[in-house]
mmCIF file of C-alpha atoms in Angstrom:
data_model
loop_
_atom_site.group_PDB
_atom_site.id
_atom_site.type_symbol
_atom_site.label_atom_id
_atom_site.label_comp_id
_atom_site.label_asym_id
_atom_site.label_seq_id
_atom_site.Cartn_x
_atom_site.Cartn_y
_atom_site.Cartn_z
ATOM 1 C CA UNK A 11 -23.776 -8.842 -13.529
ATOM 2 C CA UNK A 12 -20.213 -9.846 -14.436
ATOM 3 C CA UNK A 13 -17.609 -10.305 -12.139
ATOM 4 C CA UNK A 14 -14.651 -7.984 -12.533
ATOM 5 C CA UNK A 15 -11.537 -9.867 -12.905
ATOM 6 C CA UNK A 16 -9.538 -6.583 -11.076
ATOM 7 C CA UNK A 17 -10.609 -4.971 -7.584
ATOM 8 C CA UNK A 18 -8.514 -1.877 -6.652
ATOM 9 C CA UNK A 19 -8.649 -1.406 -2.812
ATOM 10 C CA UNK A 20 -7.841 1.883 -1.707
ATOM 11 C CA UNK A 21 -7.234 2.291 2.085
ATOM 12 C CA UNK A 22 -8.462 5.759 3.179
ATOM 13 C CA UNK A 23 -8.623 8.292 6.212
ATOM 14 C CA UNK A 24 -9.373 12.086 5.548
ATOM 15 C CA UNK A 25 -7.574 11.915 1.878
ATOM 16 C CA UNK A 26 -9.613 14.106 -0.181
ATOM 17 C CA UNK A 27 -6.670 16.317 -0.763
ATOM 18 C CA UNK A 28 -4.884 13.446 -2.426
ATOM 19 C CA UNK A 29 -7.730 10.795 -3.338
ATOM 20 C CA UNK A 30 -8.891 12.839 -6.649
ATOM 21 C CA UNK A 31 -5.458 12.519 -8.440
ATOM 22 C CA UNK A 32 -5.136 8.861 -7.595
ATOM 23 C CA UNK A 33 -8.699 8.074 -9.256
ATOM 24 C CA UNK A 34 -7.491 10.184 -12.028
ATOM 25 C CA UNK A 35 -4.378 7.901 -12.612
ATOM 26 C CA UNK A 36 -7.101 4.947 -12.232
ATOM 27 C CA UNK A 37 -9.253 6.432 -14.920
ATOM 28 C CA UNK A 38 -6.185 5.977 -17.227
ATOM 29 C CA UNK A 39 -5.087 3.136 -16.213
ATOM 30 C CA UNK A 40 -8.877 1.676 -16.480
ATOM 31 C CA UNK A 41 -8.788 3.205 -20.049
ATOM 32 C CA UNK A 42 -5.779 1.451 -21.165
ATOM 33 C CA UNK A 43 -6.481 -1.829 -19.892
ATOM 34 C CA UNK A 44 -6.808 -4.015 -22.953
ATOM 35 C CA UNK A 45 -9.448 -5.992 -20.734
ATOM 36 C CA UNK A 46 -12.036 -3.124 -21.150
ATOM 37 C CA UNK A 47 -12.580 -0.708 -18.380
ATOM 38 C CA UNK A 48 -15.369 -2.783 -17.176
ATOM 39 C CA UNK A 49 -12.944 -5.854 -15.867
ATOM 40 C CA UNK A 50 -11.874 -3.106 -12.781
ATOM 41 C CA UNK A 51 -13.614 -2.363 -10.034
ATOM 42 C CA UNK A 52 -12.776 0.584 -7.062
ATOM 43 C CA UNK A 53 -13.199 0.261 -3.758
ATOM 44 C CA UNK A 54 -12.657 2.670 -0.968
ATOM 45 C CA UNK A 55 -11.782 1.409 2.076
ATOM 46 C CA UNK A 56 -12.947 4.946 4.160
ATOM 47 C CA UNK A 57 -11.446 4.699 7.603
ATOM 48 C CA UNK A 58 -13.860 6.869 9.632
ATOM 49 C CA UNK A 59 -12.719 10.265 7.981
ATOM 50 C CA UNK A 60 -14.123 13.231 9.007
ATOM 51 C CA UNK A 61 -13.493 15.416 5.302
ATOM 52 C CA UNK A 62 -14.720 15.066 1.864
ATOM 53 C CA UNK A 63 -13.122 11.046 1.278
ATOM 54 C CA UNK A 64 -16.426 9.142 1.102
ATOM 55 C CA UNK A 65 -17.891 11.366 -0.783
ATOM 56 C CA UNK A 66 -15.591 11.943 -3.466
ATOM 57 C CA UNK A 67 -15.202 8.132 -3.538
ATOM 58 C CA UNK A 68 -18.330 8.110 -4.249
ATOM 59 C CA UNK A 69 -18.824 10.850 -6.846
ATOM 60 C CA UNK A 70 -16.305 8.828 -8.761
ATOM 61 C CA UNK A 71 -18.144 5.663 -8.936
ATOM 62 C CA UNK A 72 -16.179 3.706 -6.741
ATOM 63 C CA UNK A 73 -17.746 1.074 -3.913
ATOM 64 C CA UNK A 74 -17.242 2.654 -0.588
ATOM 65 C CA UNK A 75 -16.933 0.205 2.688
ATOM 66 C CA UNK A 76 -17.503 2.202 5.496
ATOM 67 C CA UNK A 77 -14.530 0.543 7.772
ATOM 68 C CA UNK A 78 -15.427 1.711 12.056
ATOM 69 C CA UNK A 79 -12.104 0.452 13.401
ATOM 70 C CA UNK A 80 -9.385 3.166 13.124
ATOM 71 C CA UNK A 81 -7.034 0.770 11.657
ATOM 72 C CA UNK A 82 -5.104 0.623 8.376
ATOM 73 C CA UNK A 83 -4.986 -3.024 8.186
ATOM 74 C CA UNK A 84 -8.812 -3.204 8.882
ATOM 75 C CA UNK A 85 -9.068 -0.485 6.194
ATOM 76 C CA UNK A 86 -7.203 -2.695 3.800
ATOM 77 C CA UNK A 87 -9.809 -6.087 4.843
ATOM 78 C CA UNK A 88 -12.835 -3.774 4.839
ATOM 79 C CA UNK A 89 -12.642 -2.638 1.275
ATOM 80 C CA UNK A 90 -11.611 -6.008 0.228
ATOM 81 C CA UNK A 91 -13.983 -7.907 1.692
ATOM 82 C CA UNK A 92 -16.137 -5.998 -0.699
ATOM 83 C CA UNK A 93 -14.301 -7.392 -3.293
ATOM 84 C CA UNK A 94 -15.632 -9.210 -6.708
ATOM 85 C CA UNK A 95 -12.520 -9.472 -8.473
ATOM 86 C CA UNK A 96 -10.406 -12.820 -9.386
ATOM 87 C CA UNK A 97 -7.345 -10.258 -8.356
ATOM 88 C CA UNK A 98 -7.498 -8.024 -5.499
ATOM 89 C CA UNK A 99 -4.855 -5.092 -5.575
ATOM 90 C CA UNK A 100 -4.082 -2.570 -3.342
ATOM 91 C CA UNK A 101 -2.841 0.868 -3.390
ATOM 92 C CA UNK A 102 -2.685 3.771 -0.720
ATOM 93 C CA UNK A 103 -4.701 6.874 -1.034
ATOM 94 C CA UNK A 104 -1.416 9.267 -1.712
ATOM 95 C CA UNK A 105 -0.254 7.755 -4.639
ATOM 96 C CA UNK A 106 -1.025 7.481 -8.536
ATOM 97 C CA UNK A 107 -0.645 4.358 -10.864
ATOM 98 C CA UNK A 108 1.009 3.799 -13.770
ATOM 99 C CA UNK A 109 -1.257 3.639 -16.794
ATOM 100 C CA UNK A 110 -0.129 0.358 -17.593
ATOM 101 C CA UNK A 111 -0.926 -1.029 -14.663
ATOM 102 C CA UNK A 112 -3.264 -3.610 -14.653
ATOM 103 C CA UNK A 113 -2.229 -5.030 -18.178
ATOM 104 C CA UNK A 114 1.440 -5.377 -16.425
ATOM 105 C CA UNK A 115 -0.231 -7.441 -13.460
ATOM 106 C CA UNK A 116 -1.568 -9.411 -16.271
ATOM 107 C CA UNK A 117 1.377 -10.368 -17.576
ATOM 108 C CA UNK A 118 2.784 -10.939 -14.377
ATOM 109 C CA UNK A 119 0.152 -13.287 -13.153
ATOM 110 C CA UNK A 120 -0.051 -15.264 -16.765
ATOM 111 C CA UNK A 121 2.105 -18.115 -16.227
ATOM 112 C CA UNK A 122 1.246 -18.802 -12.914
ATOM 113 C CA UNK A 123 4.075 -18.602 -11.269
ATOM 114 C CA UNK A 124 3.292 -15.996 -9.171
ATOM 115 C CA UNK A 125 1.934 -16.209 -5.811
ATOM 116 C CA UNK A 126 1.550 -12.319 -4.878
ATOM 117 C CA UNK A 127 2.849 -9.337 -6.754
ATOM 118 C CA UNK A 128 4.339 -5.859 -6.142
ATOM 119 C CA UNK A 129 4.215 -2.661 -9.018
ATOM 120 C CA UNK A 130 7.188 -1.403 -7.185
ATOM 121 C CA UNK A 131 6.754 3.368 -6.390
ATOM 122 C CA UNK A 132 8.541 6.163 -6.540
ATOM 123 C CA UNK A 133 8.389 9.295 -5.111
ATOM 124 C CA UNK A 134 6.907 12.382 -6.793
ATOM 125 C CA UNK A 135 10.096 14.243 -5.599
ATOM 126 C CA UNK A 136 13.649 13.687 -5.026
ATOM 127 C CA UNK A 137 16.473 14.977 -2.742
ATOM 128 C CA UNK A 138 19.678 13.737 -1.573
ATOM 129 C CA UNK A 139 17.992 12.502 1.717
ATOM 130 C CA UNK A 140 15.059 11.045 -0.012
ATOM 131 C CA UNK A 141 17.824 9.587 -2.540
ATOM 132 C CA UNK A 142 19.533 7.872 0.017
ATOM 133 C CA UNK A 143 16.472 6.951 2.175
ATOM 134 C CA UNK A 144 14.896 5.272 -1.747
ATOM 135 C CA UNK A 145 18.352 3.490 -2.005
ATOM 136 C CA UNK A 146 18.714 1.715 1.396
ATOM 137 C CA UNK A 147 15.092 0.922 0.691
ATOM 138 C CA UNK A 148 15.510 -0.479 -3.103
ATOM 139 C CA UNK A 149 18.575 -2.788 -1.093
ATOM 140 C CA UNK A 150 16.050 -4.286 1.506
ATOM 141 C CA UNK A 151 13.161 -5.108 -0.670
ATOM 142 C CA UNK A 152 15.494 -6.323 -3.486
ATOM 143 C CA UNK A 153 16.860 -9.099 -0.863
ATOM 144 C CA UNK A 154 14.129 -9.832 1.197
ATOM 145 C CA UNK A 155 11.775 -10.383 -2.050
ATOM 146 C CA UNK A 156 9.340 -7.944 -1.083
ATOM 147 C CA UNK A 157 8.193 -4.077 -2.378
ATOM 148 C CA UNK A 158 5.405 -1.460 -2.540
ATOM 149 C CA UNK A 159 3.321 -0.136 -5.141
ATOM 150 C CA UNK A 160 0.295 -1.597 -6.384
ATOM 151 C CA UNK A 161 0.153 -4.735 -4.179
ATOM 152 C CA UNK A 162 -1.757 -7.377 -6.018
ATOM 153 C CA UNK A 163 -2.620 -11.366 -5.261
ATOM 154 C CA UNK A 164 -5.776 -13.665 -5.950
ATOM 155 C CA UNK A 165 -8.298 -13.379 -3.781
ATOM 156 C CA UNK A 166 -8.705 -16.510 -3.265
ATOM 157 C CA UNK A 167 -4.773 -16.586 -1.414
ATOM 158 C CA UNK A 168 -6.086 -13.366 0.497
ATOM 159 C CA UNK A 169 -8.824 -15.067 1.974
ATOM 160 C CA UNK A 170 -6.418 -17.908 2.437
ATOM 161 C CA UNK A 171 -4.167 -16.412 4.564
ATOM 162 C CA UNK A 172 -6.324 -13.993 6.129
ATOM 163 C CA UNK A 173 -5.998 -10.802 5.332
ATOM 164 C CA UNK A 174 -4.285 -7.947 6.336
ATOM 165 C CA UNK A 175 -3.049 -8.794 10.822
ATOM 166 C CA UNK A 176 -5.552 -6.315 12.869
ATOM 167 C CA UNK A 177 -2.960 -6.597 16.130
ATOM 168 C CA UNK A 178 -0.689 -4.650 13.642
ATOM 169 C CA UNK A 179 -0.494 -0.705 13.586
ATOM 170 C CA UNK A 180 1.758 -0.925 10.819
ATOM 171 C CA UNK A 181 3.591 -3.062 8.856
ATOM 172 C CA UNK A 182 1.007 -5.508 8.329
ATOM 173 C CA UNK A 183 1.505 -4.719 4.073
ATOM 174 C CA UNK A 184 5.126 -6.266 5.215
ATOM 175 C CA UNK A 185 3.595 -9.331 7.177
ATOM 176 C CA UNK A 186 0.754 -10.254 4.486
ATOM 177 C CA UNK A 187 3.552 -10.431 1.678
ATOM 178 C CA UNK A 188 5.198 -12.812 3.896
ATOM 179 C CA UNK A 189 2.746 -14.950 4.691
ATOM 180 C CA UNK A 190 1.097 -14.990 0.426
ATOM 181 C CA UNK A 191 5.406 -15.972 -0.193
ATOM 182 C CA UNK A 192 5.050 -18.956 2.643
ATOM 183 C CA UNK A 193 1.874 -20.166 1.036
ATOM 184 C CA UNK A 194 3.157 -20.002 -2.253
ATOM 185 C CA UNK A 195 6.565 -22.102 -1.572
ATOM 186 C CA UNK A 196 3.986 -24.950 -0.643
ATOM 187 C CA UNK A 197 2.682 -24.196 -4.390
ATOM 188 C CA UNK A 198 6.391 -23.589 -5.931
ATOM 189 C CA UNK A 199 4.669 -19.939 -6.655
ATOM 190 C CA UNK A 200 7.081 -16.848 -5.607
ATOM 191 C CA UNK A 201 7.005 -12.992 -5.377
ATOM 192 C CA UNK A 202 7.275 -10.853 -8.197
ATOM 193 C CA UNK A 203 7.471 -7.676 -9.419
ATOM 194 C CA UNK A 204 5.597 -6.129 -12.812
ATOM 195 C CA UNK A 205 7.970 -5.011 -15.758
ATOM 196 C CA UNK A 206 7.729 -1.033 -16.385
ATOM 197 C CA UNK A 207 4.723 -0.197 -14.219
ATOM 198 C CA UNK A 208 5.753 1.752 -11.042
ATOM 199 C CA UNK A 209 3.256 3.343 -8.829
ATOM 200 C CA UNK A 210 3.947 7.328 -7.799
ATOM 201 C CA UNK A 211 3.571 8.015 -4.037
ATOM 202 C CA UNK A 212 3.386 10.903 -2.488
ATOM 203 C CA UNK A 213 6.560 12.654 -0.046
ATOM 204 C CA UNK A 214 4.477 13.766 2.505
ATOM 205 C CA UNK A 215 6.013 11.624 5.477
ATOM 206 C CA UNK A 216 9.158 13.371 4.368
ATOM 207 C CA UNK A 217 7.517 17.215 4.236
ATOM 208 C CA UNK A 218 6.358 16.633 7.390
ATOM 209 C CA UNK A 219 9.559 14.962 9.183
ATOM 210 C CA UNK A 220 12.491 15.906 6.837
ATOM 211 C CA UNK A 221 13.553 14.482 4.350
ATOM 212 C CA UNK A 222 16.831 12.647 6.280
ATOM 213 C CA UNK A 223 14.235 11.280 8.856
ATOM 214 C CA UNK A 224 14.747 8.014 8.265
ATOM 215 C CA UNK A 225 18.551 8.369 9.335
ATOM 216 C CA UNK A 226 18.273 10.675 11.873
ATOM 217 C CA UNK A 227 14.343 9.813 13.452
ATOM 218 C CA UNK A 228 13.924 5.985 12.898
ATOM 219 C CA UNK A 229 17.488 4.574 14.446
ATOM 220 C CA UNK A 230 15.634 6.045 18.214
ATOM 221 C CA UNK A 231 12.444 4.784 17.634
ATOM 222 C CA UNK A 232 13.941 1.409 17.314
ATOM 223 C CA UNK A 233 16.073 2.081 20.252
ATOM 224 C CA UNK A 234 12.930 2.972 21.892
ATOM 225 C CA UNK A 235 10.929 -0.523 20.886
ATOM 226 C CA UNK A 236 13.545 -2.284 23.724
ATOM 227 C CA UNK A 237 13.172 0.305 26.577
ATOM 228 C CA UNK A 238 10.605 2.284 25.802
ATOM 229 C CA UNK A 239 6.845 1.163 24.677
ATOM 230 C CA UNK A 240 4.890 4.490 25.546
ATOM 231 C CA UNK A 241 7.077 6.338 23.503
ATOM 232 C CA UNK A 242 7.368 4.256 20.277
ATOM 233 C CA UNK A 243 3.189 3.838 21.049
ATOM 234 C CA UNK A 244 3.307 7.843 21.094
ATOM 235 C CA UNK A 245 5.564 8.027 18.051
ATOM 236 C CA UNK A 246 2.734 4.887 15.610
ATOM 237 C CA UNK A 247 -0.111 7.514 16.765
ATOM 238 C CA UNK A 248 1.828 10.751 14.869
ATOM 239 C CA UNK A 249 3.523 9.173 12.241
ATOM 240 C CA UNK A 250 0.421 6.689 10.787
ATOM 241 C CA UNK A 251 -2.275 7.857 12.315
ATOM 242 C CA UNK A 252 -2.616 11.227 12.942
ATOM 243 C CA UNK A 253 -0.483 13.076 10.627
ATOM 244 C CA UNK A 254 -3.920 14.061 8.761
#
C-alpha cells in the first residue's frame, strides 16, 4: 500500500458537534489537491471522549488512535504516531480548512527552505473584542515567527524533536514550533507561513468567556502564575479541558 505523502492529525475530546464540518472542509480540500485525494490521510487523535467523536471519525474513514491520557499534547503524539505521511499536519477539531490547503503546504515546502509551517486562522465571527483580541494576536505571531492554523512539518523533524511536551497543559503547539525553528537554524531552514490558505476556527472560547476575555480574564491569570498555582491550575482545567 502506498504511503501518503500528507497525514492530517486531528486532536479530539467530545467534538462531534464540531468534528463533521471540519471533515467536510477536508473532503474539499482532499478533492482539490492536485496530488489525488489518495496522497492524504486522517487521523483522529480521540482523547477519551465520552460522545459520538470516535465514531464519527470513523464513519468518515479516518484512522482513529485511541489516546488514554487526558492530554492535548498526548492527543496531538497519539494520532501522529499513527502517522504514514512524509508531512504530518495538524489541525484542531473546531476548525475548517481552506480548500487549498494542502497544495499551498506544497508550495510552501518545495524549495526546502522550510523547516515547519503554519496556514495561519481566522475566526468564523467577528466583534470589536474579538477584533482587537485577532490584532494583538496577528502582532505577536508576526514577530515571534510563529502562528496557528494548519500546523504542518516533516515527520521526520517531528520525531526529531519529539513531539508535542506531555509536562505541558497547554501551549505545547507554541513550544514544538520553537523547538522545529531551533532545529532548523542548524539546517539554515526557517518558519513559514502558506500564501492564501487560512484555516477557520471556531469562537467558542469567546461564547463561553466574552468576547473581551482576553483583556479583561487573561492579565489575572498571569498575575495568578506568580502567587497563585491552585488557581491558575483551577483556571487550565475550565478553560482547556473541561469546557466540553
Amino acid at each position: 500500500m502506498t504511503a501518503p505523502r500528507f497525514s492530517l492529525v486531528i486532536p479530539a475530546y467530545n467534538e462531534a458537534a464540531f468534528l463533521p464540518a471540519l471533515l467536510d472542509s477536508v473532503d474539499v480540500a482532499r478533492a482539490h489537491y492536485g496530488g489525488g485525494a489518495g496522497a492524504i490521510e486522517v487521523i483522529v487523535g480521540n482523547n477519551v471522549s465520552t460522545d459520538q467523536t470516535a465514531h464519527i471519525a470513523a464513519a468518515r474513514g479516518c484512522i482513529v488512535a485511541q489516546v488514554e491520557k487526558r492530554l492535548i499534547a498526548a492527543a496531538r503524539n497519539g494520532g501522529a504516531a499513527l502517522a504514514r505521511g512524509d508531512i504530518v499536519c495538524f489541525i484542531d477539531a473546531d476548525s475548517r480548512i481552506h480548500p487549498q490547503t494542502f497544495n499551498a503546504i506544497d508550495a510552501a515546502l518545495a524549495d526546502g527552505r522550510l523547516i515547519v509551517g503554519a496556514t495561519g486562522l481566522k475566526p468564523d465571527r467577528w466583534s470589536l473584542g474579538i477584533a482587537l483580541t485577532w490584532l494583538v494576536a496577528t502582532i505577536m505571531t508576526f514577530f515571534a515567527r510563529v502562528d496557528a492554523g494548519v500546523v504542518f512539518c516533516r515527520r521526520a523533524d517531528f520525531a526529531t524533536v519529539g513531539g508535542y511536551d506531555e509536562s505541558l497543559e497547554y501551549a505545547e503547539d507554541i513550544k514544538i514550533l520553537v523547538e522545529l525553528k531551533r532545529l532548523g537554524r542548524s539546517r539554515n531552514q526557517r518558519f513559514g507561513r502558506t500564501d492564501g490558505a487560512k484555516a477557520t476556527t471556531s469562537t467558542r472560547k469567546f461564547d463561553k468567556h466574552g468576547d473581551w476575555h482576553y483583556f479583561t480574564k487573561m492579565p489575572r491569570v498571569a498575575f495568578w502564575m506568580l502567587i497563585n498555582k491552585t488557581r491558575v491550575k483551577r483556571f487550565t482545567n475550565q478553560y482547556w479541558y473541561e469546557d466540553r
